[in-house]
Coordinates of C-alpha atoms and ligand atoms in Angstrom, one line a residue:
M1 CA 29.4 -92.8 -34.3
I2 CA 26.3 -92.8 -36.3
T3 CA 25.2 -95.9 -38.3
K4 CA 22.4 -95.6 -40.8
Y5 CA 20.1 -98.4 -41.9
R6 CA 17.7 -98.2 -44.8
L7 CA 14.5 -100.2 -45.1
G8 CA 12.7 -100.2 -48.5
T9 CA 12.5 -96.9 -50.5
P10 CA 11.8 -94.1 -48.0
I11 CA 10.3 -90.7 -49.0
N12 CA 12.8 -87.9 -48.6
T13 CA 11.7 -86.0 -45.4
E14 CA 14.7 -83.7 -45.7
A15 CA 15.4 -84.2 -42.0
V16 CA 19.1 -85.1 -42.5
V17 CA 21.8 -83.1 -44.2
G18 CA 24.7 -85.5 -43.8
E19 CA 25.2 -88.3 -46.3
L20 CA 25.8 -91.7 -44.8
T21 CA 26.0 -95.1 -46.5
P22 CA 23.4 -97.5 -45.2
Q23 CA 24.8 -100.6 -43.4
P24 CA 23.5 -104.1 -43.9
L25 CA 20.4 -104.8 -41.9
D26 CA 21.8 -107.9 -40.2
T27 CA 24.2 -105.6 -38.3
F28 CA 21.3 -103.6 -36.8
P29 CA 22.0 -103.7 -33.1
L30 CA 18.4 -103.8 -31.8
K31 CA 15.6 -106.3 -32.4
L32 CA 14.0 -105.5 -35.7
D33 CA 10.8 -106.9 -37.2
I34 CA 9.7 -105.9 -40.7
G35 CA 6.3 -106.7 -42.0
G36 CA 3.7 -104.2 -43.2
K37 CA 4.9 -102.3 -40.1
T38 CA 8.4 -101.9 -38.7
V39 CA 8.8 -102.9 -35.1
I40 CA 12.0 -102.1 -33.1
E41 CA 12.4 -103.4 -29.6
F42 CA 15.0 -103.2 -26.8
E43 CA 15.3 -103.7 -23.1
L44 CA 15.8 -101.0 -20.5
Q45 CA 17.9 -101.4 -17.4
E46 CA 16.3 -100.3 -14.2
S47 CA 18.5 -97.1 -14.0
D48 CA 18.0 -96.1 -17.7
A49 CA 16.2 -92.9 -18.6
V50 CA 14.8 -92.2 -22.0
Y51 CA 15.0 -88.6 -23.3
G52 CA 13.7 -86.9 -26.4
L53 CA 10.6 -87.0 -28.6
G54 CA 10.6 -83.2 -28.7
E55 CA 7.2 -81.6 -28.3
A56 CA 5.3 -84.1 -26.2
S57 CA 3.4 -84.5 -23.0
R58 CA 4.7 -85.6 -19.6
G59 CA 8.3 -85.6 -18.3
I60 CA 11.8 -84.9 -19.4
N61 CA 12.4 -88.6 -18.8
K62 CA 9.8 -90.1 -21.2
R63 CA 9.9 -93.5 -19.5
G64 CA 6.6 -95.0 -18.4
W65 CA 4.2 -93.8 -21.1
I66 CA 3.1 -94.4 -24.6
Y67 CA 3.6 -91.7 -27.2
E68 CA 2.7 -91.3 -30.8
S69 CA 4.4 -89.3 -33.5
W70 CA 1.4 -87.8 -35.2
C71 CA 1.2 -84.1 -35.7
S72 CA -2.1 -83.3 -33.9
D73 CA -4.3 -80.2 -33.6
E74 CA -4.6 -81.0 -29.9
T75 CA -5.8 -78.1 -27.7
N76 CA -6.0 -80.0 -24.5
H77 CA -2.4 -80.8 -23.4
T78 CA -3.3 -83.2 -20.6
E79 CA -1.1 -86.1 -19.4
D80 CA -3.3 -88.7 -21.2
K81 CA -2.4 -87.3 -24.6
K82 CA 0.0 -89.3 -26.8
S83 CA 0.8 -86.6 -29.3
L84 CA 0.9 -82.9 -29.7
Y85 CA 1.7 -80.7 -32.8
G86 CA 5.2 -81.9 -33.7
A87 CA 6.6 -85.2 -34.7
H88 CA 10.2 -85.4 -33.4
N89 CA 11.3 -89.0 -33.7
F90 CA 14.6 -88.9 -31.8
I91 CA 15.3 -90.5 -28.4
V92 CA 18.4 -90.9 -26.3
I93 CA 18.8 -93.7 -23.8
G94 CA 20.8 -92.6 -20.8
G95 CA 22.0 -95.0 -18.2
R96 CA 24.3 -97.9 -18.2
E97 CA 24.2 -98.2 -21.9
K98 CA 24.0 -94.9 -23.8
F99 CA 22.7 -94.6 -27.4
G100 CA 20.5 -92.4 -29.5
F101 CA 18.0 -93.5 -32.1
F102 CA 16.3 -91.6 -34.9
V103 CA 13.5 -93.0 -37.0
D104 CA 13.2 -90.9 -40.2
F105 CA 9.7 -91.8 -41.2
P106 CA 6.9 -89.4 -42.2
G107 CA 4.0 -91.6 -41.1
K108 CA 2.7 -92.5 -37.7
I109 CA 5.0 -94.1 -35.1
E110 CA 4.1 -95.5 -31.7
W111 CA 6.6 -95.3 -28.9
D112 CA 5.8 -97.6 -26.0
I113 CA 8.5 -96.5 -23.6
G114 CA 8.1 -98.9 -20.6
Y115 CA 4.3 -98.5 -20.8
T116 CA 3.3 -102.1 -21.5
L117 CA 6.4 -103.6 -19.9
S118 CA 8.4 -101.3 -17.6
G119 CA 11.7 -102.7 -18.9
K120 CA 11.0 -102.6 -22.6
V121 CA 10.8 -100.1 -25.4
K122 CA 8.8 -101.0 -28.4
I123 CA 8.7 -98.6 -31.4
T124 CA 6.2 -99.3 -34.1
A125 CA 6.3 -97.4 -37.4
E126 CA 3.2 -97.8 -39.6
G127 CA 5.3 -98.6 -42.7
A128 CA 8.4 -100.3 -43.9
D129 CA 10.1 -97.6 -46.0
L130 CA 12.3 -95.7 -43.6
D131 CA 15.7 -94.8 -42.5
L132 CA 17.0 -95.7 -39.0
Y133 CA 20.0 -94.0 -37.3
Y134 CA 21.7 -95.6 -34.4
I135 CA 24.1 -93.3 -32.5
N136 CA 26.8 -94.4 -30.1
G137 CA 28.4 -91.9 -27.8
E138 CA 30.1 -91.4 -24.6
S139 CA 27.4 -89.2 -23.0
E140 CA 23.9 -88.0 -23.6
R141 CA 25.3 -84.6 -24.7
D142 CA 27.7 -86.2 -27.1
I143 CA 25.0 -88.3 -28.7
V144 CA 22.8 -85.2 -29.1
K145 CA 25.6 -83.2 -30.6
Q146 CA 26.3 -86.0 -33.2
F147 CA 22.6 -86.1 -34.0
R148 CA 22.4 -82.3 -34.4
K149 CA 25.3 -82.4 -36.8
L150 CA 23.5 -85.0 -38.8
I151 CA 20.4 -82.8 -39.1
G152 CA 22.1 -79.5 -39.7
K153 CA 22.4 -76.1 -38.0
S154 CA 19.4 -74.6 -36.2
Y155 CA 17.5 -71.6 -37.5
I156 CA 18.7 -68.2 -36.1
P157 CA 16.0 -65.5 -36.1
P158 CA 16.6 -61.8 -36.4
F159 CA 17.9 -60.2 -33.1
W160 CA 14.7 -58.3 -32.5
A161 CA 12.9 -61.7 -32.2
F162 CA 14.4 -62.0 -28.8
G163 CA 12.3 -59.1 -27.5
Y164 CA 9.1 -59.5 -25.6
Q165 CA 6.0 -60.1 -27.8
Q166 CA 2.3 -59.6 -27.2
S167 CA -0.4 -61.6 -29.0
C168 CA -4.1 -62.1 -28.7
W169 CA -6.7 -63.8 -30.9
G170 CA -9.1 -60.9 -31.1
Y171 CA -7.1 -57.8 -31.8
A172 CA -9.0 -56.9 -34.9
K173 CA -8.8 -53.2 -35.9
Q174 CA -5.9 -50.8 -36.1
E175 CA -7.0 -49.1 -32.9
D176 CA -6.6 -52.4 -30.9
F177 CA -3.0 -52.5 -31.9
F178 CA -2.4 -48.8 -31.1
A179 CA -4.0 -49.4 -27.7
V180 CA -1.6 -52.3 -26.9
R181 CA 1.4 -50.3 -28.1
D182 CA 0.4 -47.2 -26.1
N183 CA -0.4 -49.1 -22.9
Y184 CA 2.9 -50.9 -23.0
R185 CA 4.9 -47.7 -23.6
K186 CA 2.9 -45.6 -21.1
N187 CA 3.5 -48.1 -18.3
N188 CA 7.2 -48.4 -18.9
L189 CA 6.8 -52.0 -20.2
P190 CA 9.1 -53.2 -23.0
L191 CA 7.7 -54.6 -26.2
D192 CA 9.1 -55.6 -29.6
C193 CA 6.3 -57.3 -31.5
I194 CA 2.5 -57.4 -31.6
Y195 CA 0.9 -60.4 -33.3
M196 CA -1.9 -60.3 -35.8
D197 CA -4.2 -63.3 -35.5
I198 CA -6.7 -64.4 -38.2
D199 CA -8.8 -61.3 -37.5
Y200 CA -6.6 -59.1 -39.7
M201 CA -7.4 -61.0 -42.9
D202 CA -10.3 -60.5 -45.3
S203 CA -12.6 -63.5 -44.5
F204 CA -9.7 -65.5 -43.2
K205 CA -8.1 -65.6 -46.6
D206 CA -4.3 -66.0 -46.5
F207 CA -2.2 -63.1 -47.8
T208 CA -5.1 -60.7 -47.7
V209 CA -5.7 -57.7 -45.3
N210 CA -9.2 -56.5 -44.3
K211 CA -9.3 -53.1 -45.9
K212 CA -12.1 -51.8 -43.7
L213 CA -10.0 -52.5 -40.6
F214 CA -6.7 -51.4 -42.1
P215 CA -7.4 -48.7 -44.7
D216 CA -3.6 -48.1 -45.3
F217 CA -1.8 -51.2 -44.1
R218 CA 1.7 -50.1 -45.3
A219 CA 1.4 -46.9 -43.4
F220 CA 0.1 -48.8 -40.3
V221 CA 3.1 -51.1 -40.4
D222 CA 5.5 -48.2 -40.7
E223 CA 3.8 -46.3 -37.9
M224 CA 4.2 -49.2 -35.5
K225 CA 7.9 -49.6 -36.6
A226 CA 8.5 -46.0 -35.8
H227 CA 7.7 -47.0 -32.3
N228 CA 10.1 -50.0 -32.5
I229 CA 7.2 -52.5 -32.7
R230 CA 6.9 -55.1 -35.5
L231 CA 3.6 -56.7 -36.5
I232 CA 3.7 -60.4 -37.0
P233 CA 0.7 -61.8 -39.0
I234 CA -0.5 -65.4 -38.9
I235 CA -0.7 -67.6 -42.0
D236 CA -2.9 -70.7 -42.0
A237 CA -2.3 -73.8 -44.1
G238 CA -5.7 -73.9 -45.8
V239 CA -6.5 -71.6 -48.7
K240 CA -10.2 -70.4 -48.8
N241 CA -12.0 -72.1 -51.7
Q242 CA -13.6 -69.0 -53.3
K243 CA -13.7 -68.1 -57.0
G244 CA -12.2 -64.7 -57.6
Y245 CA -9.7 -64.9 -54.7
P246 CA -6.5 -64.9 -56.7
V247 CA -4.5 -67.2 -54.5
Y248 CA -7.2 -69.9 -54.7
D249 CA -7.8 -69.4 -58.4
E250 CA -4.2 -69.8 -59.2
G251 CA -3.7 -72.8 -56.9
H252 CA -6.8 -74.4 -58.4
E253 CA -5.8 -73.8 -62.0
K254 CA -2.4 -75.2 -61.5
G255 CA -3.6 -78.2 -59.6
Y256 CA -1.7 -77.2 -56.5
F257 CA -4.2 -78.5 -53.9
C258 CA -4.4 -82.0 -52.5
I259 CA -6.8 -84.3 -54.3
D260 CA -9.3 -87.0 -53.2
K261 CA -9.3 -90.5 -54.5
D262 CA -11.1 -89.6 -57.7
G263 CA -8.8 -86.7 -58.5
G264 CA -11.1 -83.9 -57.4
E265 CA -9.9 -81.2 -55.0
F266 CA -10.1 -82.5 -51.4
E267 CA -12.6 -80.2 -49.6
C268 CA -12.4 -79.6 -45.9
G269 CA -13.4 -76.9 -43.5
V270 CA -11.1 -74.7 -41.3
W271 CA -11.4 -71.1 -40.2
P272 CA -12.2 -69.7 -43.7
G273 CA -14.9 -72.4 -44.3
I274 CA -14.1 -74.8 -47.2
V275 CA -10.4 -74.6 -48.2
G276 CA -8.0 -76.2 -50.6
L277 CA -5.0 -77.7 -48.9
P278 CA -1.8 -76.7 -50.8
D279 CA 0.2 -79.8 -51.6
F280 CA 3.4 -78.6 -49.8
L281 CA 5.1 -81.9 -50.5
N282 CA 5.3 -80.8 -54.1
K283 CA 8.3 -78.5 -54.8
D284 CA 6.4 -76.3 -57.3
V285 CA 3.7 -75.8 -54.8
R286 CA 6.2 -74.8 -52.1
E287 CA 7.7 -72.2 -54.4
W288 CA 4.3 -70.8 -55.3
F289 CA 3.1 -70.6 -51.7
G290 CA 6.4 -69.2 -50.4
S291 CA 6.2 -66.4 -53.0
Q292 CA 2.8 -65.4 -51.7
Y293 CA 4.4 -64.1 -48.5
K294 CA 5.8 -61.3 -50.6
T295 CA 2.3 -59.6 -50.6
L296 CA 3.0 -58.9 -46.9
T297 CA 6.8 -58.5 -46.9
D298 CA 6.3 -55.8 -49.5
M299 CA 4.2 -53.9 -47.0
G300 CA 7.0 -54.0 -44.4
I301 CA 6.2 -57.2 -42.6
D302 CA 9.3 -58.9 -41.1
G303 CA 7.8 -62.0 -39.4
F304 CA 5.1 -64.7 -39.6
W305 CA 3.7 -67.6 -37.6
N306 CA 2.4 -70.5 -39.6
D307 CA -0.7 -72.2 -38.1
M308 CA -3.2 -75.0 -38.6
N309 CA -0.6 -77.0 -40.5
E310 CA -0.8 -80.4 -39.0
P311 CA -3.1 -79.9 -41.0
A312 CA -6.0 -79.2 -38.7
L313 CA -9.3 -80.4 -40.3
F314 CA -12.5 -79.2 -38.5
Y315 CA -14.4 -81.3 -41.0
S316 CA -14.4 -82.6 -44.5
K317 CA -17.3 -82.3 -46.9
T318 CA -17.7 -86.1 -47.1
G319 CA -17.0 -86.6 -43.3
L320 CA -19.8 -84.2 -42.5
E321 CA -22.2 -85.8 -44.9
K322 CA -21.5 -89.3 -43.4
A323 CA -21.9 -87.9 -39.9
N324 CA -25.2 -86.3 -40.8
K325 CA -26.5 -89.6 -42.3
K326 CA -25.5 -91.4 -39.1
L327 CA -27.2 -88.8 -37.0
D328 CA -30.4 -89.2 -39.0
E329 CA -30.3 -92.9 -38.5
I330 CA -29.9 -92.6 -34.8
R331 CA -32.6 -89.9 -34.6
S332 CA -35.0 -92.1 -36.5
K333 CA -35.1 -94.5 -33.5
E334 CA -35.9 -93.9 -29.9
I335 CA -33.1 -91.8 -28.2
D336 CA -31.9 -93.7 -25.2
I337 CA -28.8 -92.8 -23.3
W338 CA -26.5 -94.9 -25.6
A339 CA -28.0 -93.2 -28.6
F340 CA -27.2 -89.9 -27.0
F341 CA -23.5 -90.9 -26.6
R342 CA -23.4 -92.2 -30.2
M343 CA -24.7 -88.9 -31.4
K344 CA -22.1 -87.0 -29.3
D345 CA -19.3 -89.2 -30.5
T346 CA -20.4 -88.9 -34.1
V347 CA -20.3 -85.1 -34.0
L348 CA -16.9 -85.0 -32.1
G349 CA -15.4 -87.6 -34.4
V350 CA -15.8 -85.4 -37.4
Q351 CA -12.8 -83.2 -36.4
N352 CA -9.3 -84.3 -37.3
S353 CA -10.5 -87.7 -38.3
M354 CA -8.3 -90.5 -39.5
D355 CA -10.8 -91.2 -42.2
D356 CA -10.1 -87.8 -43.6
Y357 CA -6.3 -88.0 -43.2
S358 CA -6.7 -91.3 -45.3
A359 CA -8.9 -89.7 -47.9
F360 CA -6.6 -87.2 -49.6
Y361 CA -3.4 -87.4 -51.7
H362 CA -0.2 -85.7 -52.6
N363 CA 1.8 -85.5 -55.7
I364 CA 5.4 -86.3 -54.8
D365 CA 7.6 -86.3 -57.9
G366 CA 4.8 -87.6 -59.9
R367 CA 3.8 -90.3 -57.4
K368 CA 0.3 -90.2 -55.8
V369 CA 0.9 -90.7 -52.1
C370 CA -1.9 -91.0 -49.4
H371 CA -1.7 -88.2 -46.9
K372 CA -1.7 -90.5 -43.8
D373 CA 1.6 -91.9 -45.0
V374 CA 3.4 -88.5 -45.0
H375 CA 1.2 -86.7 -42.5
N376 CA 4.1 -85.7 -40.2
I377 CA 6.0 -83.7 -42.8
Y378 CA 3.1 -81.6 -44.1
G379 CA 3.4 -78.7 -41.6
A380 CA 7.2 -78.8 -41.8
F381 CA 7.0 -78.4 -45.6
M382 CA 4.5 -75.6 -45.4
T383 CA 7.0 -73.7 -43.2
K384 CA 9.9 -74.7 -45.5
A385 CA 7.9 -73.0 -48.3
A386 CA 8.1 -69.8 -46.3
S387 CA 11.6 -70.1 -44.9
D388 CA 13.1 -71.1 -48.3
F389 CA 11.5 -68.0 -49.9
F390 CA 12.7 -65.7 -47.1
E391 CA 16.3 -67.0 -47.4
K392 CA 16.3 -66.7 -51.2
E393 CA 14.7 -63.2 -51.2
F394 CA 16.2 -61.6 -48.1
G395 CA 19.1 -63.8 -46.9
K396 CA 19.6 -65.6 -43.6
E397 CA 18.5 -64.3 -40.2
Q398 CA 16.3 -61.6 -41.8
K399 CA 12.8 -62.8 -41.2
L400 CA 11.1 -64.3 -38.2
I401 CA 9.2 -67.5 -38.9
F402 CA 7.9 -70.2 -36.6
S403 CA 5.3 -72.9 -37.0
R404 CA 2.8 -75.0 -35.0
A405 CA 3.3 -78.3 -36.7
S406 CA 6.9 -79.5 -37.3
Y407 CA 9.2 -82.4 -38.1
I408 CA 12.9 -82.6 -37.6
G409 CA 14.5 -80.7 -40.5
A410 CA 12.2 -77.7 -40.2
H411 CA 14.5 -76.6 -37.3
R412 CA 17.0 -75.4 -40.0
G413 CA 14.6 -72.8 -41.3
S414 CA 12.2 -71.9 -38.5
G415 CA 11.2 -72.1 -34.9
I416 CA 8.1 -73.6 -33.2
W417 CA 5.7 -72.6 -30.6
F418 CA 4.0 -75.1 -28.3
G419 CA 0.4 -74.5 -29.4
D420 CA -2.8 -74.0 -27.5
N421 CA -2.0 -74.6 -23.8
F422 CA -4.1 -73.5 -20.9
S423 CA -3.7 -70.9 -18.2
W424 CA -2.9 -73.7 -15.8
W425 CA 0.0 -73.8 -13.3
S426 CA 0.9 -77.3 -14.5
H427 CA 1.5 -75.9 -18.0
I428 CA 4.4 -73.7 -16.7
L429 CA 6.1 -76.9 -15.8
L430 CA 5.1 -78.6 -19.0
N431 CA 6.6 -75.6 -20.9
L432 CA 9.9 -76.1 -18.9
K433 CA 10.0 -79.9 -19.6
M434 CA 9.5 -79.5 -23.3
L435 CA 12.5 -77.1 -23.7
P436 CA 15.3 -79.7 -23.5
S437 CA 13.4 -82.2 -25.5
V438 CA 12.8 -79.9 -28.4
N439 CA 16.4 -78.6 -28.2
M440 CA 17.6 -82.2 -28.6
C441 CA 15.7 -82.3 -31.9
G442 CA 17.2 -79.1 -33.2
F443 CA 14.5 -76.6 -32.3
L444 CA 16.2 -73.8 -30.5
Y445 CA 13.9 -70.9 -31.3
C446 CA 10.8 -71.9 -29.3
G447 CA 8.4 -71.0 -26.6
A448 CA 5.0 -71.5 -25.2
D449 CA 2.0 -69.1 -25.0
L450 CA 3.0 -67.3 -21.8
G451 CA 0.1 -66.8 -19.5
G452 CA -1.7 -69.7 -21.2
F453 CA -3.8 -69.7 -24.4
N454 CA -7.1 -71.2 -23.2
S455 CA -9.0 -70.2 -20.1
N456 CA -8.5 -67.2 -17.8
C457 CA -5.1 -66.1 -16.6
T458 CA -4.4 -64.5 -13.2
E459 CA -1.7 -62.0 -12.2
D460 CA 0.4 -64.4 -10.2
L461 CA 0.2 -67.1 -12.9
L462 CA 1.4 -64.7 -15.6
L463 CA 4.2 -63.3 -13.5
R464 CA 5.5 -66.7 -12.7
W465 CA 5.2 -67.9 -16.3
L466 CA 7.0 -64.8 -17.5
A467 CA 9.8 -65.5 -15.1
L468 CA 10.4 -68.7 -17.0
G469 CA 9.6 -67.1 -20.4
V470 CA 12.4 -64.5 -19.7
F471 CA 14.8 -67.3 -20.6
T472 CA 13.0 -68.8 -23.6
P473 CA 14.1 -67.5 -27.1
L474 CA 10.5 -66.9 -28.1
M475 CA 8.9 -64.9 -25.3
R476 CA 5.3 -64.4 -26.4
N477 CA 2.2 -63.8 -24.3
H478 CA -0.8 -65.1 -26.3
R479 CA -4.4 -65.9 -25.5
A480 CA -7.6 -67.2 -27.1
L481 CA -10.6 -65.1 -28.1
G482 CA -13.0 -64.6 -25.2
T483 CA -10.5 -65.3 -22.4
R484 CA -9.5 -62.7 -19.7
A485 CA -7.2 -60.0 -21.0
Q486 CA -3.6 -60.8 -20.1
E487 CA -1.5 -58.0 -21.4
A488 CA 1.0 -57.0 -18.7
Y489 CA -0.8 -53.7 -18.1
Q490 CA -4.2 -55.4 -17.4
F491 CA -3.3 -56.4 -13.8
E492 CA -3.1 -54.8 -10.4
H493 CA 0.7 -54.5 -10.0
I494 CA 1.9 -53.2 -13.3
D495 CA 5.2 -52.3 -11.8
W496 CA 5.9 -56.0 -11.0
F497 CA 5.5 -56.8 -14.7
S498 CA 7.8 -54.0 -15.6
D499 CA 10.4 -55.5 -13.1
V500 CA 10.1 -58.9 -14.7
L501 CA 10.1 -57.8 -18.3
A502 CA 13.1 -55.5 -17.7
V503 CA 15.0 -58.7 -16.7
R504 CA 14.4 -60.1 -20.2
Y505 CA 16.1 -57.1 -21.8
R506 CA 19.0 -57.2 -19.4
L507 CA 19.5 -60.8 -20.4
I508 CA 19.1 -60.5 -24.1
P509 CA 22.8 -60.1 -25.0
Y510 CA 23.6 -63.3 -23.0
L511 CA 20.6 -65.2 -24.3
Y512 CA 21.3 -64.2 -27.9
D513 CA 25.0 -65.1 -27.7
T514 CA 24.2 -68.4 -26.1
F515 CA 21.5 -69.1 -28.7
R516 CA 23.9 -68.4 -31.6
R517 CA 26.6 -70.5 -30.0
C518 CA 24.2 -73.4 -29.5
S519 CA 23.2 -73.2 -33.1
E520 CA 26.8 -73.0 -34.4
E521 CA 28.1 -75.7 -32.1
Y522 CA 25.1 -78.1 -32.3
E523 CA 24.5 -77.7 -28.5
M524 CA 21.3 -77.6 -26.5
M525 CA 20.4 -74.3 -24.9
F526 CA 18.4 -76.0 -22.2
R527 CA 19.5 -79.3 -20.7
P528 CA 18.2 -81.7 -18.1
L529 CA 20.5 -81.7 -15.0
A530 CA 21.1 -85.4 -15.8
F531 CA 23.1 -84.4 -18.9
D532 CA 25.6 -82.3 -17.0
Y533 CA 25.8 -84.3 -13.7
P534 CA 25.5 -87.9 -14.8
G535 CA 27.1 -89.3 -11.7
D536 CA 24.7 -87.4 -9.4
D537 CA 21.6 -89.6 -8.6
M538 CA 19.7 -86.6 -7.3
A539 CA 20.4 -84.5 -10.3
R540 CA 19.4 -87.3 -12.6
E541 CA 15.8 -87.2 -11.3
V542 CA 15.3 -83.4 -11.3
E543 CA 12.4 -82.5 -13.6
D544 CA 11.7 -78.9 -12.6
Q545 CA 15.1 -77.2 -13.1
L546 CA 17.2 -76.9 -16.2
M547 CA 20.8 -76.1 -17.1
L548 CA 21.0 -73.0 -19.4
G549 CA 24.0 -72.5 -21.6
E550 CA 27.4 -73.3 -20.0
E551 CA 26.9 -70.9 -17.1
C552 CA 23.5 -71.1 -15.5
M553 CA 20.8 -73.2 -14.0
I554 CA 17.1 -72.1 -13.8
A555 CA 14.4 -73.1 -11.3
P556 CA 11.2 -71.2 -11.7
V557 CA 8.4 -71.2 -9.2
Y558 CA 5.4 -72.9 -10.8
E559 CA 2.9 -73.3 -8.1
Q560 CA 0.1 -71.0 -6.9
N561 CA 0.4 -69.1 -3.6
K562 CA 4.1 -70.0 -3.2
N563 CA 6.8 -67.6 -2.5
R564 CA 9.5 -70.1 -2.3
R565 CA 10.5 -73.5 -3.7
Y566 CA 13.1 -76.3 -3.2
V567 CA 16.0 -76.1 -5.5
Y568 CA 18.7 -78.8 -5.9
L569 CA 22.2 -77.5 -6.5
P570 CA 24.4 -80.2 -8.0
E571 CA 27.5 -78.0 -7.2
D572 CA 28.1 -74.7 -5.4
M573 CA 26.4 -71.8 -7.2
T574 CA 25.5 -68.2 -6.8
L575 CA 21.9 -67.4 -6.6
V576 CA 21.1 -64.2 -8.5
K577 CA 17.8 -62.5 -8.1
L578 CA 17.0 -59.9 -10.8
S579 CA 14.1 -57.5 -10.6
G580 CA 13.9 -54.3 -12.6
E581 CA 17.4 -52.8 -12.4
N582 CA 18.2 -54.6 -9.1
T583 CA 20.6 -57.5 -8.7
E584 CA 20.9 -59.5 -5.5
K585 CA 23.5 -62.2 -5.1
E586 CA 23.9 -65.0 -2.6
F587 CA 26.5 -67.8 -2.6
L588 CA 25.0 -71.2 -2.0
K589 CA 26.6 -74.6 -1.3
K590 CA 25.9 -77.8 -3.3
G591 CA 22.7 -79.5 -1.9
L592 CA 19.1 -78.8 -1.3
H593 CA 17.9 -75.2 -0.6
Y594 CA 14.6 -73.6 0.1
V595 CA 14.8 -70.4 -1.9
D596 CA 12.4 -67.6 -1.7
V597 CA 11.5 -65.7 -4.9
K598 CA 9.0 -62.8 -5.0
L599 CA 6.5 -62.4 -7.7
N600 CA 8.5 -59.5 -9.3
E601 CA 11.8 -61.4 -9.2
V602 CA 13.6 -63.7 -11.6
A603 CA 16.0 -66.2 -10.0
L604 CA 18.9 -67.8 -11.7
F605 CA 21.9 -69.8 -10.5
I606 CA 25.4 -69.1 -11.9
K607 CA 28.0 -71.9 -11.8
K608 CA 31.3 -71.3 -10.0
G609 CA 33.9 -69.7 -12.2
K610 CA 31.4 -68.5 -14.7
Q611 CA 30.0 -65.0 -15.4
I612 CA 27.2 -63.6 -17.6
P613 CA 26.7 -60.2 -19.1
L614 CA 23.8 -57.9 -18.2
A615 CA 22.6 -54.9 -20.3
P616 CA 20.8 -52.0 -18.8
P617 CA 17.0 -52.4 -19.1
A618 CA 15.4 -51.1 -22.4
L619 CA 11.9 -50.7 -23.8
S620 CA 12.8 -52.5 -27.1
T621 CA 15.7 -54.4 -28.7
A622 CA 16.3 -51.3 -30.9
E623 CA 17.0 -49.2 -27.7
L624 CA 19.1 -51.9 -26.0
K625 CA 22.6 -50.7 -25.2
K626 CA 24.5 -53.8 -26.1
D627 CA 27.9 -52.3 -25.4
E628 CA 27.1 -51.1 -21.9
L629 CA 27.4 -54.5 -20.4
T630 CA 28.2 -55.4 -16.7
Y631 CA 29.2 -58.9 -15.7
I632 CA 28.0 -60.9 -12.7
Ligands
GLC701 C1 -5.1 -71.9 -33.3 C2 -3.7 -71.4 -32.9 C3 -3.9 -70.2 -32.0 C4 -4.7 -69.1 -32.7 C5 -6.0 -69.6 -33.2 C6 -6.8 -68.6 -34.1 O1 -5.8 -72.4 -32.2 O2 -3.0 -72.4 -32.2 O3 -2.6 -69.7 -31.6 O4 -4.9 -68.0 -31.9 O5 -5.8 -70.8 -33.9 O6 -6.1 -68.4 -35.2

């Protein structure tokens, strides 16, 4: 049962689709303190676990740390971070007492989950206009299902979006894309999409294509499609402030950009230099921005990734001026070691600063609202602009769209990716841990940058990461400019990559059906073992294995120089090792096993009495023989 409580007059975040009548606040079951902020507190039993918060650092069980809901352009996903790109304000308490809790609030929220006091949760929302949802249920799964019904069905992308995808910040000219395509095909490596990062644009201007690099873009897109490869361009939130650039001119003329306190356009710097930030919280602006995608869909483009929409602010004009003044002041005196650190902090503090997030405004139904109070829905509403347009123009399930920043509600129209991770072994595990948490919050189409975005990747790291990515709906290898090349054909044992990628295509019919069912039935595709085996103390603590669908369990190897790992089986299962066309099976009893998995193998565990279909390997989803299935 879900009970809704309303405080003040909340802004409509569009997170929820169900209509519920708010109940009197004096029946609210947790300790509630309302002042300028809203504080909710409750006790935890020793055996309680806390799940949720979607895209966040640390464990599947969130207990023992302090998190913040604040969509952040955070490139360093280390354990000390309180927030990443998404704001997913839903938790489930599992243990003696089970309940779920959703705070529908677009501003900042702090979640102290047993950080200050191990037995206490303290949630502080920076405002007093919000909706609270308290969900009672018989199990964690049941609570999640009720919540998912409340927030509506999850986005289903086109079928081809389940194919393997290659990306790289730095593919610039047409020839770069042809080389990727040809190398994949030549080496018997499957591929469905190649991503176009900001390099394809003319001076990083949204909805433009650099004509020197792509003299006939339409023909280029068609030529790639003829090889069963789709091109997926990036769109950034900021619109380059440049007279004569039609998107900017129109936005400026119509007053569609966010304004500063004096009513002038808020000017901040991102990749294109100074930009206008479209006011996505305004419906007219959403319609206008959404319709801009047509420039590219008209040229045959079928998918997009929306980026920098927290929004990321490298600097603002005023922030930079202030910092420069401060630096002059420091420089005018003798530079001792403390002055040096002040200089350093002054420069670093310019980026994504709270001063800037407090210095611009939106027009929500005629009301001037400060950005910091609605920060967490900005990116979600940018992506809504795109997904609403696609649905209206092309119908459901026709276009691929996913976003970096997100808020619950955006899961109905789009997917997410987990942003700028590193080529670190620990980030394979972080990738795994985020999957059930974001699924709880409705985001089913998701994945991390496989191989790692920042720093240099190695062959073994990529193979192991792909062996997890084989199961994630979005399976994309992406890296940053200047890092070591990490396309599957760049390494010593290309045939091993071919073996692992073949497994993805063999699994697509199963993964796609499971995905669809999870969307239709409000289920999680990936679950912690604790959700399925609540009575099993060992299963409750497992943080490096996941249940997949109703049939499987996955347990990837995520450490360097390891050919085996411990796997806990909460019941008897069949270990299946897939590699290329090969399938090896071994029956294993409930309990702890030391399982060996070679670098070119993908292991999964099938529950007793269950079967999954496998297709023959294929080089693209278009060539996949969906009706030639065998069952294991
Ligand atoms: C951001 C994105 C990354 C992209 C880069 C350049 O860092 O998260 O994926 O490659 O910008 O556009």
